[in-house]
Amino acid sequence: MPRYYRYLEELRAEGVDRISSGDLSRLMNVTASQIRQDLNNFGGFGQQGYGYNVDYLHDEIAKILGLTRVHPVILIGVGNLGQAISNYVHFSRLSFEIAGLFDINEKLKGREVAGTKIRTYDELPDFLKSHEVDIAALTIPKVHAQDVADDVIKNGVHAIWNFTHVDLVVPDDVVVENVHLSDSLMQLSYNLTEREAETSSDEE
Amino acid sequence: MPRYYRYLEELRAEGVDRISSGDLSRLMNVTASQIRQDLNNFGGFGQQGYGYNVDYLHDEIAKILGLTRVHPVILIGVGNLGQAISNYVHFSRLSFEIAGLFDINEKLKGREVAGTKIRTYDELPDFLKSHEVDIAALTIPKVHAQDVADDVIKNGVHAIWNFTHVDLVVPDDVVVENVHLSDSLMQLSYNLTEREAETSSDEE
């Protein structure tokens, strides 16, 4: 669904009003029948011989993805990666906004990143009592990951965007989305190594 | 495989010599039969009643993942995200090293990030002729993504770590690993929205 949304955003930006499942299929490199199946699951947007109305489909998928309201995000751990992610969320023009930044390092207190002042970690519980927060992004060393996850969950956050290399243990009503950069890099190394092995065996 | 490697790294760091598939299964939250199936595919590391030798399994998986040699990485686009990723690669103690940093902005030339001086983008072709580079990380605006991918591929790079929100079109012998941060954030929003809908219908 996020991928459909991304393509529909672009089509809309290019001023495309409607698109056939065949054209969308070529654009996204997915079979037309897969597209019909995916989109029919979400309420049958397409009409035979007419194609999909880009605006309508875009807005329906936005609703499904929960992008029709703004999600307040806090970020914990304002190092290099944390600053990059804060700026990314701030400038992405998606339905997410940085509500608070927290770091255990007292020296960072008051410094501004992505238009938001950094708070110390001990301010977190009070902050969460007085602010509605949908998502906590964790950009902290892995040794602290589970403790910090427990803290934010205890204080009512139900979604974690996890950049630490830890598979967090959370209650059933909490959703976690992992961005494991090292796994991704190792996967790339694996695929490259496999490809090289294939190439050299082709040459034999 | 990267996930197995990550857990085996930790077990090794904790001084664990051997582990049964049952214990590994509980630790990784995967069924024991899945573990036996995954690891037997890679040469049958386990012995009945003995479990897996952590060091041996770690090293074998490192070989499979291509981590027994250092992969030189160049990064193109040294903005916020690019700097964070450069530092991440530099400090990750994985088998990857930053070989070069490139940016289209002339003003950044000579500035140092992750111990490496930034070069201008027009230096890229000559650099690739005289340096062996395995991986190009793209942390650039999406409008430039396909052109830059074409440039690095033309100059002999066969693996792309793609942080742009573009599905790159590449030849068959090039591998791409995508880190689509906005897709990940939208997936989180979707799961959160789904969960909230379930919770409210439970309460009805």
mmCIF file of C-alpha atoms in Angstrom, chain B residues 14-111:
data_model
loop_
_atom_site.group_PDB
_atom_site.id
_atom_site.type_symbol
_atom_site.label_atom_id
_atom_site.label_comp_id
_atom_site.label_asym_id
_atom_site.label_seq_id
_atom_site.Cartn_x
_atom_site.Cartn_y
_atom_site.Cartn_z
ATOM 1 C CA GLU B 14 28.420 -12.895 25.421
ATOM 2 C CA GLY B 15 30.870 -15.809 25.305
ATOM 3 C CA VAL B 16 28.308 -18.484 24.393
ATOM 4 C CA ASP B 17 30.050 -21.499 22.776
ATOM 5 C CA ARG B 18 27.136 -23.541 21.592
ATOM 6 C CA ILE B 19 23.381 -23.219 21.386
ATOM 7 C CA SER B 20 20.588 -25.713 20.739
ATOM 8 C CA SER B 21 18.060 -25.041 17.990
ATOM 9 C CA GLY B 22 15.442 -24.846 20.762
ATOM 10 C CA ASP B 23 17.282 -22.061 22.594
ATOM 11 C CA LEU B 24 18.051 -20.205 19.374
ATOM 12 C CA SER B 25 14.394 -20.589 18.440
ATOM 13 C CA ARG B 26 13.205 -18.982 21.696
ATOM 14 C CA LEU B 27 15.810 -16.215 21.455
ATOM 15 C CA MET B 28 14.929 -15.302 17.870
ATOM 16 C CA ASN B 29 11.201 -16.012 18.169
ATOM 17 C CA VAL B 30 11.270 -18.402 15.185
ATOM 18 C CA THR B 31 10.171 -22.059 15.258
ATOM 19 C CA ALA B 32 12.938 -24.611 15.872
ATOM 20 C CA SER B 33 11.982 -26.432 12.672
ATOM 21 C CA GLN B 34 12.338 -23.180 10.719
ATOM 22 C CA ILE B 35 15.817 -22.737 12.189
ATOM 23 C CA ARG B 36 16.840 -26.292 11.310
ATOM 24 C CA GLN B 37 15.488 -25.778 7.794
ATOM 25 C CA ASP B 38 17.287 -22.410 7.301
ATOM 26 C CA LEU B 39 20.599 -23.573 8.654
ATOM 27 C CA ASN B 40 20.581 -26.995 7.005
ATOM 28 C CA ASN B 41 20.217 -25.243 3.645
ATOM 29 C CA PHE B 42 23.606 -23.767 4.310
ATOM 30 C CA GLY B 43 25.468 -26.986 4.878
ATOM 31 C CA GLY B 44 24.036 -28.676 7.983
ATOM 32 C CA PHE B 45 25.820 -26.981 10.842
ATOM 33 C CA GLY B 46 23.881 -28.664 13.636
ATOM 34 C CA GLN B 47 24.546 -31.957 15.355
ATOM 35 C CA GLN B 48 21.840 -33.912 17.127
ATOM 36 C CA GLY B 49 22.021 -33.483 20.902
ATOM 37 C CA TYR B 50 24.938 -31.091 20.678
ATOM 38 C CA GLY B 51 23.469 -27.965 19.159
ATOM 39 C CA TYR B 52 25.224 -25.411 17.027
ATOM 40 C CA ASN B 53 28.804 -24.315 17.524
ATOM 41 C CA VAL B 54 28.348 -20.538 17.737
ATOM 42 C CA ASP B 55 31.787 -19.581 16.408
ATOM 43 C CA TYR B 56 31.624 -22.009 13.502
ATOM 44 C CA LEU B 57 28.084 -21.030 12.530
ATOM 45 C CA HIS B 58 28.973 -17.337 12.850
ATOM 46 C CA ASP B 59 31.951 -17.723 10.536
ATOM 47 C CA GLU B 60 30.057 -19.819 7.991
ATOM 48 C CA ILE B 61 27.239 -17.285 7.822
ATOM 49 C CA ALA B 62 29.821 -14.493 7.551
ATOM 50 C CA LYS B 63 31.202 -16.273 4.481
ATOM 51 C CA ILE B 64 27.727 -16.716 2.991
ATOM 52 C CA LEU B 65 26.980 -13.032 3.567
ATOM 53 C CA GLY B 66 30.273 -12.020 1.994
ATOM 54 C CA LEU B 67 31.474 -10.426 5.242
ATOM 55 C CA THR B 68 34.906 -12.069 5.256
ATOM 56 C CA ARG B 69 36.250 -9.330 3.034
ATOM 57 C CA VAL B 70 35.911 -5.562 3.306
ATOM 58 C CA HIS B 71 33.489 -3.915 0.882
ATOM 59 C CA PRO B 72 34.449 -0.404 -0.217
ATOM 60 C CA VAL B 73 31.383 1.856 -0.260
ATOM 61 C CA ILE B 74 30.942 5.228 -1.906
ATOM 62 C CA LEU B 75 28.137 7.524 -0.850
ATOM 63 C CA ILE B 76 26.552 10.126 -3.091
ATOM 64 C CA GLY B 77 24.650 13.028 -1.533
ATOM 65 C CA VAL B 78 26.229 14.184 1.721
ATOM 66 C CA GLY B 79 23.243 15.977 3.263
ATOM 67 C CA ASN B 80 21.769 15.142 6.668
ATOM 68 C CA LEU B 81 20.882 11.590 5.823
ATOM 69 C CA GLY B 82 24.097 11.049 3.854
ATOM 70 C CA GLN B 83 26.228 12.181 6.781
ATOM 71 C CA ALA B 84 24.333 9.950 9.179
ATOM 72 C CA ILE B 85 24.695 6.950 6.878
ATOM 73 C CA SER B 86 28.415 7.669 6.314
ATOM 74 C CA ASN B 87 29.042 7.770 10.039
ATOM 75 C CA TYR B 88 26.899 4.700 10.509
ATOM 76 C CA VAL B 89 28.927 2.686 7.998
ATOM 77 C CA HIS B 90 32.208 4.073 9.347
ATOM 78 C CA PHE B 91 31.473 3.216 12.974
ATOM 79 C CA SER B 92 29.471 0.022 12.511
ATOM 80 C CA ARG B 93 32.465 -2.316 12.712
ATOM 81 C CA LEU B 94 30.916 -4.350 9.912
ATOM 82 C CA SER B 95 32.860 -5.343 6.809
ATOM 83 C CA PHE B 96 32.184 -2.101 4.979
ATOM 84 C CA GLU B 97 34.310 0.996 4.674
ATOM 85 C CA ILE B 98 33.647 4.423 3.224
ATOM 86 C CA ALA B 99 35.932 4.729 0.182
ATOM 87 C CA GLY B 100 34.581 8.036 -1.078
ATOM 88 C CA LEU B 101 31.920 10.691 -0.519
ATOM 89 C CA PHE B 102 30.479 12.767 -3.361
ATOM 90 C CA ASP B 103 28.166 15.734 -3.557
ATOM 91 C CA ILE B 104 26.981 17.972 -6.352
ATOM 92 C CA ASN B 105 27.400 21.011 -4.070
ATOM 93 C CA GLU B 106 30.884 22.470 -4.729
ATOM 94 C CA LYS B 107 30.847 24.198 -1.334
ATOM 95 C CA LEU B 108 31.090 20.863 0.462
ATOM 96 C CA LYS B 109 34.312 19.907 -1.368
ATOM 97 C CA GLY B 110 37.100 19.058 1.070
ATOM 98 C CA ARG B 111 34.875 18.993 4.142
#
